Short mmCIF file of C-alpha atoms in Angstrom, two decimals:
data_model
loop_
_atom_site.label_atom_id
_atom_site.label_comp_id
_atom_site.label_asym_id
_atom_site.label_seq_id
_atom_site.Cartn_x
_atom_site.Cartn_y
_atom_site.Cartn_z
CA MET A 1 0.00 0.00 -0.02
CA SER A 2 1.28 3.44 -0.96
CA MET A 3 0.51 5.92 1.84
CA VAL A 4 1.00 8.78 -0.60
CA ASP A 5 -1.74 7.37 -2.85
CA VAL A 6 -4.08 6.86 0.12
CA ILE A 7 -3.51 10.42 1.39
CA ALA A 8 -4.04 11.82 -2.09
CA ARG A 9 -7.28 9.96 -2.66
CA LYS A 10 -8.79 11.15 0.62
CA ARG A 11 -7.42 14.63 -0.05
CA ASP A 12 -9.40 14.63 -3.28
CA GLY A 13 -12.61 13.40 -1.60
CA GLY A 14 -12.36 9.70 -2.51
CA GLU A 15 -13.21 6.65 -0.36
CA LEU A 16 -10.70 4.47 1.37
CA THR A 17 -11.07 0.68 1.21
CA ALA A 18 -11.31 -1.52 4.30
CA ALA A 19 -7.93 -3.03 3.36
CA GLU A 20 -6.29 0.41 3.19
CA ILE A 21 -7.76 1.48 6.53
CA ASN A 22 -6.69 -1.77 8.16
CA SER A 23 -3.14 -1.48 6.75
CA PHE A 24 -2.87 2.18 7.90
CA ILE A 25 -3.94 1.38 11.50
CA ARG A 26 -1.79 -1.75 11.69
CA ASP A 27 1.34 -0.10 10.32
CA TYR A 28 0.95 3.18 12.24
CA THR A 29 0.48 1.29 15.46
CA ALA A 30 3.59 -0.73 14.68
CA GLY A 31 5.55 2.41 14.00
CA THR A 32 6.30 1.84 10.33
CA ILE A 33 4.22 4.80 9.14
CA PRO A 34 5.76 8.12 10.22
CA ASP A 35 3.77 10.78 12.06
CA TYR A 36 3.93 13.23 9.18
CA GLN A 37 2.10 10.83 6.85
CA ALA A 38 -0.46 9.90 9.54
CA ALA A 39 -1.00 13.61 10.25
CA ALA A 40 -1.57 14.30 6.58
CA LEU A 41 -4.15 11.55 6.35
CA LEU A 42 -5.92 12.79 9.51
CA MET A 43 -6.14 16.27 8.07
CA ALA A 44 -7.52 14.91 4.75
CA ILE A 45 -10.14 12.93 6.75
CA TYR A 46 -10.89 16.09 8.82
CA LEU A 47 -11.45 18.17 5.72
CA ARG A 48 -13.13 15.58 3.41
CA GLY A 49 -14.91 13.38 5.97
CA MET A 50 -15.65 9.70 5.97
CA ASN A 51 -18.86 7.87 5.07
CA ARG A 52 -20.53 5.39 7.42
CA ARG A 53 -18.73 2.33 5.95
CA GLU A 54 -15.30 4.00 6.25
CA THR A 55 -16.05 5.13 9.82
CA VAL A 56 -17.11 1.60 10.84
CA ASP A 57 -13.98 0.10 9.20
CA LEU A 58 -11.78 2.65 10.98
CA THR A 59 -13.42 1.86 14.36
CA LEU A 60 -13.05 -1.87 13.91
CA ALA A 61 -9.41 -1.56 12.83
CA MET A 62 -8.66 0.54 15.87
CA ALA A 63 -10.50 -1.90 18.18
CA ASN A 64 -8.49 -4.78 16.74
CA SER A 65 -5.16 -2.95 17.03
CA GLY A 66 -4.59 -4.56 20.45
CA ASP A 67 -6.28 -7.12 22.71
CA MET A 68 -10.02 -7.73 22.44
CA LEU A 69 -11.57 -8.66 25.76
CA ASP A 70 -13.88 -11.63 25.76
CA LEU A 71 -15.71 -11.79 29.09
CA HIS A 72 -18.27 -14.35 28.20
CA ASP A 73 -16.57 -17.06 30.23
CA VAL A 74 -17.53 -15.16 33.42
CA ALA A 75 -20.63 -13.25 32.30
CA PRO A 76 -23.08 -14.13 29.52
CA PHE A 77 -23.92 -10.55 28.60
CA ILE A 78 -22.00 -7.37 29.42
CA VAL A 79 -23.52 -3.86 29.45
CA ASP A 80 -21.36 -0.74 29.44
CA LYS A 81 -22.01 3.01 29.50
CA HIS A 82 -20.09 5.93 28.15
CA SER A 83 -20.48 9.61 29.06
CA SER A 84 -18.98 12.25 26.86
CA GLY A 85 -18.07 14.16 30.03
CA GLY A 86 -19.49 16.99 32.01
CA VAL A 87 -19.40 18.99 35.24
CA GLY A 88 -20.81 17.20 38.27
CA ASP A 89 -21.24 14.01 36.24
CA LYS A 90 -20.86 11.39 38.90
CA THR A 91 -23.44 9.21 37.14
CA SER A 92 -21.30 6.04 36.97
CA LEU A 93 -20.91 5.96 40.76
CA ALA A 94 -24.67 5.49 41.25
CA VAL A 95 -25.70 3.81 37.98
CA LEU A 96 -23.18 0.96 37.88
CA PRO A 97 -24.01 -0.55 41.28
CA LEU A 98 -27.76 -0.15 40.73
CA VAL A 99 -27.54 -1.98 37.42
CA ALA A 100 -25.32 -4.73 38.92
CA ALA A 101 -27.70 -5.01 41.91
CA VAL A 102 -30.56 -6.15 39.60
CA GLY A 103 -28.41 -8.86 38.05
CA VAL A 104 -26.83 -7.20 35.03
CA PRO A 105 -23.03 -7.68 34.99
CA VAL A 106 -21.12 -4.44 34.48
CA GLY A 107 -17.42 -4.47 33.59
CA LYS A 108 -16.33 -0.86 33.00
CA MET A 109 -13.03 0.76 32.14
CA SER A 110 -12.99 4.47 32.95
CA GLY A 111 -10.63 7.39 32.60
CA ARG A 112 -9.40 10.42 34.49
CA GLY A 113 -10.59 13.99 34.29
CA LEU A 114 -10.22 15.76 30.96
CA GLY A 115 -10.24 19.57 30.88
CA SER A 116 -13.10 20.94 32.93
CA SER A 117 -14.77 17.49 33.21
CA GLY A 118 -14.12 15.31 36.23
CA GLY A 119 -12.97 11.71 35.91
CA THR A 120 -14.59 8.64 37.48
CA LEU A 121 -11.28 7.22 38.62
CA ASP A 122 -10.33 10.51 40.28
CA LYS A 123 -13.59 10.50 42.20
CA MET A 124 -13.20 6.85 43.33
CA GLU A 125 -9.66 7.54 44.53
CA SER A 126 -11.27 9.65 47.31
CA PHE A 127 -11.57 6.28 49.09
CA ASP A 128 -8.44 5.42 51.06
CA GLY A 129 -6.66 2.48 49.42
CA TRP A 130 -8.96 2.13 46.40
CA SER A 131 -7.15 1.04 43.22
CA TRP A 132 -8.18 1.00 39.58
CA ALA A 133 -5.18 -1.03 38.48
CA LEU A 134 -6.44 -4.57 37.84
CA SER A 135 -4.93 -7.34 35.74
CA LEU A 136 -7.19 -9.13 33.27
CA ASP A 137 -7.42 -12.10 35.63
CA GLN A 138 -8.41 -9.79 38.53
CA PHE A 139 -10.94 -8.01 36.29
CA LYS A 140 -12.61 -11.30 35.27
CA ARG A 141 -12.53 -12.72 38.84
CA GLN A 142 -14.22 -9.62 40.27
CA LEU A 143 -16.79 -9.57 37.49
CA ARG A 144 -17.63 -13.21 38.18
CA ASP A 145 -17.68 -12.76 41.97
CA ILE A 146 -19.67 -9.52 42.43
CA GLY A 147 -20.85 -8.65 38.94
CA LEU A 148 -19.24 -5.23 39.01
CA VAL A 149 -15.80 -3.88 38.05
CA LEU A 150 -14.52 -0.31 37.66
CA ALA A 151 -10.99 -0.33 36.29
CA GLY A 152 -8.61 2.01 34.56
CA GLN A 153 -8.08 1.99 30.81
CA THR A 154 -5.15 -0.08 29.62
CA ASN A 155 -2.75 0.49 26.77
CA VAL A 156 -3.31 -3.05 25.45
CA LEU A 157 -6.88 -2.16 24.44
CA ALA A 158 -7.16 -0.15 21.18
CA PRO A 159 -3.53 1.16 21.29
CA ALA A 160 -4.04 2.78 17.88
CA ASP A 161 -6.50 5.17 19.50
CA GLY A 162 -3.91 6.38 22.02
CA LYS A 163 -1.40 7.08 19.26
CA LEU A 164 -3.88 8.73 16.92
CA TYR A 165 -5.44 10.88 19.67
CA ALA A 166 -2.05 12.22 20.72
CA LEU A 167 -1.40 13.16 17.08
CA ARG A 168 -4.87 14.66 16.58
CA ASP A 169 -4.37 16.76 19.71
CA VAL A 170 -1.38 18.55 18.16
CA THR A 171 -2.57 18.76 14.57
CA ALA A 172 -5.95 20.48 15.00
CA THR A 173 -7.89 17.35 13.95
CA VAL A 174 -9.74 16.53 17.17
CA ASP A 175 -13.11 18.01 16.25
CA ASN A 176 -14.28 15.59 13.54
CA GLY A 177 -17.33 13.37 13.98
CA SER A 178 -15.88 10.23 12.40
CA LEU A 179 -12.61 10.50 14.34
CA ILE A 180 -14.39 11.23 17.64
CA ALA A 181 -16.85 8.37 17.14
CA ALA A 182 -14.12 5.89 16.14
CA SER A 183 -12.08 6.87 19.20
CA ILE A 184 -14.90 6.34 21.63
CA MET A 185 -16.41 3.25 20.11
CA SER A 186 -13.11 1.39 19.39
CA LYS A 187 -12.42 1.36 23.12
CA LYS A 188 -15.92 0.19 23.96
CA LEU A 189 -15.80 -2.62 21.41
CA ALA A 190 -12.32 -3.71 22.58
CA ALA A 191 -13.50 -3.80 26.19
CA GLY A 192 -15.95 -6.59 25.45
CA ALA A 193 -19.35 -4.88 25.82
CA ASP A 194 -22.37 -6.53 24.22
CA ALA A 195 -24.56 -3.47 24.78
CA ILE A 196 -23.67 0.19 25.28
CA VAL A 197 -25.62 3.16 26.60
CA LEU A 198 -24.10 6.39 25.31
CA ASP A 199 -24.74 9.57 27.37
CA VAL A 200 -23.86 12.36 24.98
CA LYS A 201 -23.81 15.77 26.69
CA THR A 202 -24.69 19.04 25.01
CA GLY A 203 -24.48 22.65 26.24
CA SER A 204 -22.07 25.15 27.79
CA GLY A 205 -20.19 22.42 29.72
CA ALA A 206 -20.06 19.83 26.95
CA PHE A 207 -17.74 19.02 24.07
CA MET A 208 -20.75 19.25 21.71
CA PRO A 209 -22.24 22.74 22.30
CA THR A 210 -25.55 22.24 20.36
CA VAL A 211 -28.25 19.58 20.41
CA GLU A 212 -27.80 19.19 16.63
CA ALA A 213 -24.05 18.47 16.91
CA ALA A 214 -24.58 16.06 19.81
CA THR A 215 -27.32 14.23 17.95
CA GLU A 216 -25.18 13.85 14.82
CA LEU A 217 -22.31 12.34 16.85
CA ALA A 218 -24.67 10.10 18.81
CA GLN A 219 -26.30 8.78 15.62
CA LEU A 220 -22.89 7.95 14.18
CA MET A 221 -21.84 6.04 17.27
CA VAL A 222 -25.13 4.14 17.33
CA ASP A 223 -24.58 3.23 13.64
CA ILE A 224 -21.08 2.00 14.41
CA GLY A 225 -22.29 -0.14 17.23
CA GLU A 226 -25.08 -1.58 15.14
CA ASP A 227 -22.74 -2.46 12.28
CA ALA A 228 -20.39 -4.08 14.80
CA GLY A 229 -23.25 -6.26 16.14
CA ARG A 230 -23.75 -4.42 19.44
CA HIS A 231 -27.01 -3.16 21.04
CA VAL A 232 -26.71 0.60 21.39
CA VAL A 233 -28.83 3.43 22.76
CA ALA A 234 -27.72 7.09 22.88
CA LEU A 235 -29.20 9.71 25.16
CA ILE A 236 -28.75 13.41 24.36
CA SER A 237 -28.53 15.03 27.80
CA ASP A 238 -28.19 18.59 29.11
CA MET A 239 -24.92 20.04 30.31
CA ASN A 240 -25.87 23.74 30.37
CA GLN A 241 -25.54 23.50 34.17
CA PRO A 242 -23.86 21.04 36.53
CA LEU A 243 -25.57 17.71 37.06
CA GLY A 244 -26.70 17.47 40.70
CA HIS A 245 -25.33 19.87 43.26
CA ALA A 246 -21.78 18.71 43.97
CA VAL A 247 -18.70 19.45 41.87
CA GLY A 248 -15.43 17.99 43.12
CA ASN A 249 -14.22 14.50 43.73
CA ALA A 250 -15.11 13.59 47.33
CA LEU A 251 -18.12 15.92 47.27
CA GLU A 252 -19.50 14.02 44.26
CA VAL A 253 -18.82 10.65 45.89
CA ARG A 254 -20.78 11.81 48.89
CA GLU A 255 -23.65 12.94 46.70
CA ALA A 256 -23.68 9.59 44.88
CA ILE A 257 -23.81 7.78 48.24
CA ASP A 258 -26.66 10.07 49.36
CA THR A 259 -28.52 9.19 46.12
CA LEU A 260 -28.02 5.45 46.63
CA ARG A 261 -29.41 5.94 50.15
CA GLY A 262 -32.58 7.40 48.73
CA GLY A 263 -31.68 11.06 48.92
CA GLY A 264 -29.59 13.30 46.68
CA PRO A 265 -30.64 15.95 44.17
CA GLU A 266 -33.74 15.15 42.14
CA ASP A 267 -32.13 15.94 38.76
CA PHE A 268 -29.24 13.62 39.44
CA TRP A 269 -31.49 10.74 40.53
CA GLU A 270 -33.78 11.23 37.51
CA HIS A 271 -30.76 11.15 35.20
CA CYS A 272 -29.38 8.00 36.86
CA ARG A 273 -32.72 6.22 36.74
CA VAL A 274 -33.02 6.73 32.97
CA VAL A 275 -29.44 5.77 32.11
CA ALA A 276 -29.60 2.70 34.41
CA GLY A 277 -33.03 1.80 33.04
CA TYR A 278 -31.74 1.63 29.45
CA MET A 279 -28.79 -0.53 30.55
CA VAL A 280 -31.22 -2.98 32.16
CA LEU A 281 -33.50 -2.86 29.09
CA LEU A 282 -30.65 -3.58 26.67
CA ALA A 283 -29.59 -6.51 28.80
CA GLY A 284 -33.03 -8.06 28.32
CA LYS A 285 -33.84 -7.99 32.05
CA ALA A 286 -37.02 -5.98 31.41
CA ALA A 287 -39.58 -5.81 28.64
CA THR A 288 -40.06 -2.01 28.77
CA LEU A 289 -38.15 1.05 29.94
CA ALA A 290 -40.80 1.68 32.61
CA GLU A 291 -40.28 -1.81 34.00
CA ALA A 292 -36.53 -1.38 33.92
CA GLU A 293 -36.72 1.98 35.73
CA ALA A 294 -38.99 0.40 38.38
CA MET A 295 -36.38 -2.30 38.97
CA ILE A 296 -33.70 0.34 39.43
CA ALA A 297 -35.87 2.34 41.82
CA ALA A 298 -36.54 -0.79 43.87
CA ALA A 299 -32.81 -1.57 44.13
CA ARG A 300 -32.28 1.98 45.42
CA ALA A 301 -35.19 1.80 47.88
CA ASP A 302 -34.21 -1.54 49.48
CA GLY A 303 -30.51 -0.74 49.74
CA ARG A 304 -29.17 -3.27 47.18
CA GLY A 305 -27.57 -0.53 45.11
CA LEU A 306 -25.69 0.92 48.12
CA ALA A 307 -24.66 -2.57 49.24
CA LYS A 308 -23.26 -3.27 45.73
CA PHE A 309 -21.34 0.03 45.75
CA ARG A 310 -19.80 -1.00 49.10
CA GLU A 311 -18.80 -4.31 47.57
CA LEU A 312 -17.10 -2.50 44.75
CA VAL A 313 -15.11 -0.29 47.12
CA VAL A 314 -14.02 -3.27 49.27
CA ALA A 315 -13.15 -5.49 46.29
CA GLN A 316 -10.67 -2.91 44.96
CA GLY A 317 -9.00 -2.12 48.29
CA GLY A 318 -11.06 0.83 49.51
CA ASP A 319 -12.16 1.59 53.05
CA PRO A 320 -15.83 0.61 53.48
CA ARG A 321 -16.11 2.78 56.57
CA GLN A 322 -16.09 5.79 54.22
CA VAL A 323 -19.20 4.37 52.49
CA ASP A 324 -20.91 3.77 55.83
CA ASP A 325 -19.92 7.21 57.12
CA PRO A 326 -19.14 9.71 54.32
CA ASP A 327 -17.87 12.19 56.94
CA ARG A 328 -14.69 10.04 56.80
CA LEU A 329 -14.11 11.11 53.16
CA PRO A 330 -11.46 13.74 52.47
CA LYS A 331 -12.49 17.31 53.34
CA ALA A 332 -11.22 20.75 52.34
CA ARG A 333 -9.67 23.08 54.97
CA TYR A 334 -12.17 25.89 54.31
CA VAL A 335 -15.90 25.87 53.61
CA GLU A 336 -17.37 29.31 52.87
CA PRO A 337 -20.60 30.59 51.27
CA ILE A 338 -21.05 31.59 47.63
CA GLU A 339 -23.31 34.66 47.40
CA ALA A 340 -25.44 35.94 44.51
CA THR A 341 -24.32 39.29 43.14
CA ARG A 342 -27.70 40.41 41.82
CA THR A 343 -31.45 39.73 42.06
CA GLY A 344 -33.35 37.96 39.32
CA TYR A 345 -33.81 34.67 37.51
CA ILE A 346 -30.88 32.43 36.61
CA SER A 347 -30.95 32.34 32.80
CA ALA A 348 -27.67 30.68 31.93
CA MET A 349 -24.43 29.19 33.37
CA ASP A 350 -21.01 28.96 31.85
CA THR A 351 -20.71 25.36 32.97
CA ALA A 352 -17.24 24.79 31.54
CA GLU A 353 -16.00 27.75 33.53
CA LEU A 354 -17.63 26.30 36.69
CA GLY A 355 -15.68 23.13 36.00
CA TRP A 356 -12.48 25.06 35.63
CA VAL A 357 -13.14 26.74 39.01
CA CYS A 358 -12.96 23.27 40.56
CA VAL A 359 -9.80 22.49 38.63
CA ARG A 360 -8.13 25.70 39.80
CA CYS A 361 -9.05 24.87 43.39
CA GLY A 362 -7.06 21.66 42.97
CA GLY A 363 -9.96 19.31 42.07
CA GLY A 364 -8.50 18.56 38.61
CA ARG A 365 -5.26 18.75 36.64
CA MET A 366 -3.94 21.73 34.78
CA VAL A 367 -1.06 19.47 33.62
CA LYS A 368 -0.82 15.69 33.68
CA SER A 369 1.54 15.56 36.67
CA ASP A 370 -0.68 17.63 38.96
CA LYS A 371 -1.76 15.96 42.19
CA ILE A 372 -5.51 16.19 42.94
CA ALA A 373 -6.86 17.54 46.19
CA PRO A 374 -9.88 15.22 46.70
CA GLY A 375 -11.78 17.37 49.19
CA VAL A 376 -12.06 20.62 47.22
CA GLY A 377 -14.89 21.79 44.96
CA PHE A 378 -18.23 23.38 45.56
CA ILE A 379 -21.94 22.71 46.21
CA LEU A 380 -24.26 24.63 43.95
CA PRO A 381 -27.94 23.74 44.44
CA VAL A 382 -29.39 26.52 42.30
CA LYS A 383 -30.55 25.78 38.75
CA ILE A 384 -31.48 27.67 35.60
CA GLY A 385 -34.95 29.13 36.14
CA ASP A 386 -34.50 29.68 39.90
CA HIS A 387 -35.12 33.14 41.41
CA ILE A 388 -32.28 34.43 43.57
CA GLU A 389 -31.70 37.61 45.64
CA ALA A 390 -28.48 39.70 45.76
CA GLY A 391 -26.48 38.59 48.79
CA GLN A 392 -28.34 35.28 49.04
CA GLU A 393 -26.18 32.21 49.77
CA ILE A 394 -26.51 30.05 46.65
CA GLY A 395 -23.86 27.45 47.53
CA GLN A 396 -20.67 26.68 49.37
CA ILE A 397 -17.07 26.59 48.21
CA HIS A 398 -14.69 23.96 49.63
CA ALA A 399 -11.04 25.02 49.28
CA ASP A 400 -7.68 24.24 50.79
CA ASP A 401 -6.16 27.74 50.72
CA ASP A 402 -7.41 31.30 51.13
CA MET A 403 -6.35 32.47 47.67
CA THR A 404 -8.29 29.88 45.66
CA LEU A 405 -11.23 30.28 48.06
CA GLN A 406 -11.55 34.00 47.41
CA GLN A 407 -11.03 33.56 43.65
CA ALA A 408 -13.79 30.93 43.51
CA GLN A 409 -16.14 33.13 45.46
CA ARG A 410 -15.72 35.69 42.70
CA ASP A 411 -15.58 33.30 39.70
CA ILE A 412 -18.70 31.24 40.46
CA PRO A 413 -21.21 34.11 40.62
CA ALA A 414 -19.49 35.55 37.48
CA ALA A 415 -20.26 32.34 35.57
CA ILE A 416 -23.99 32.68 36.36
CA THR A 417 -26.17 34.93 34.17
CA VAL A 418 -29.16 36.51 35.91
CA SER A 419 -32.17 37.92 34.07
CA ASP A 420 -34.95 40.26 35.19
CA THR A 421 -37.61 38.11 33.53
CA PRO A 422 -38.63 34.52 34.39
CA VAL A 423 -36.78 31.70 32.64
CA SER A 424 -38.03 28.16 32.05
CA PRO A 425 -36.11 25.25 33.61
CA LEU A 426 -34.09 23.09 31.19
CA PRO A 427 -34.95 19.46 30.35
CA LEU A 428 -32.58 16.70 31.46
CA PHE A 429 -32.78 14.95 28.06
CA TYR A 430 -33.36 16.28 24.54
CA ALA A 431 -33.53 13.08 22.49
CA THR A 432 -33.06 9.31 22.53
CA ILE A 433 -31.57 7.37 19.64
CA ILE A 434 -32.25 3.62 19.70
CA GLY A 435 -30.36 1.29 17.42
CA LYS A 436 -32.32 -1.20 15.29
CA SER A 437 -31.15 -4.06 17.47
CA GLY A 438 -31.89 -2.12 20.65
CA LYS A 439 -35.05 -2.57 22.68
CA GLY A 440 -38.17 -0.46 22.47
CA GLN A 441 -39.65 1.58 25.25
#
C-alpha cells in the first residue's frame, strides 16, 4: 500500500477501502508509518470526511489494534455505558452498582478527568486504598464474583486510539465526527461490551455545544455499534448546568452515596434512573423502559444498590467505613458561602468555567503531573430558572487555601447569568436514539 496514494485519494474526496484502513492502522500502530504521513491523512479525513462504511472500518481496525476482551466465560452478557463528560457528572458511581444489583453484570473501564470534566477514577480515589489497576485475571474474577468492576483503561486495548489521539491533539484534527466516534467506540468494542448506553452531553459544559451536533455524533456512534453487532442506545442530555449539586471528587462521591441511600438531588437521581433503566433494558432483564426503571428504583429503595457500591469499594482495596460514614471522606480546609451578586432569575451558566473553578481549586489537573486535592470543589444547588436575591447564599465553596477560596467566590457568581424576567427550567434529556437491534420503550 502506498501511503502517498491513500492520502491523495482522501485529499481529493475519495473513499478508502477496508484493506487500506486496516493497513494504515496496523502499520501506524507498529511504528512503520511516520507521524507526518499519519498527520496528513488525518487532516484529509478532517477536511473531506468519511462515510458510514469507512467510519465503521476505521473503528473496527482501531478496536482490533490490540487485545479484544472476551468476558463471556464469566458473564453471559456485558452492558457498558459511556459519558462524553461534564461538570458534576458522577453518574457512573450510582448507575453501575444499581444495574449490577438487579443482576446485570457491568465491567467498565474508565478514565481520569479531561479539561473541565471530572474523571470517574479520580472520584473513586477519594476512598483510602482504592485502586483502579487490575490485571485481566483480577478483572474477570471480580466480574464473576460480584458482577461489577470499575478499572482504569489499559494500553493493550485499542492502542491505535492512544497514538492517533495524541497526534490529533497537536494537529488540530480533534473536532471531527468520524474521528471522535471511532475513538470512543473502538475502546468500547475492545473492552468486550455486548450493549452500550451512550450519554452524549450538550451545552455550555459539553464538548458538543448544540443539540444538533450532539445528535449527529450520537447517531454515528449508534450506527457504528449496530454495524459491529452491538445493542446501542444514545441519550442526548443537558450540560448547560452542573448535574446534581456537587462538583469536586469527594463531594461528588458523597452525593452519589446520598442518592443510593434514597436522597440526593432530584435531577441527578432522575438522570441516573433513565441511564440505568436503558442498561437494564438492553440486557433483556425488562420488557419495557418503565419496567426497567422500576427495577432500578426498587434496588435503590431496598438498599441493594448501596450494598453493591460498598462491595465495589471493598473489592478494589477501598475503606468501606467511608461508604458507611461519608464524613470520613477527604475534606477541604475551608468551607465558605457563595453569594449571589444580583437579584433575578438564573438564565444561563458557563458550565465549563464552573468546571475550571474546581480544577483551579485543585480538584482537577492543569497538567498531567498535577496531584489532585480530593476534598475541594463546591456545592451549587441553584438551577437555571431559579429566582435568587442579591447577597443570598446560593452554595458553598470547599477550598484548601485562602487564595483559591476568594477567587472561587468571585468566579462562580461571574459564571452565572441573571435575568430580570422569568426563565423556564431546562430538560434533562433532549432526544433518545435507539439502534435497530436495541429494545423499544
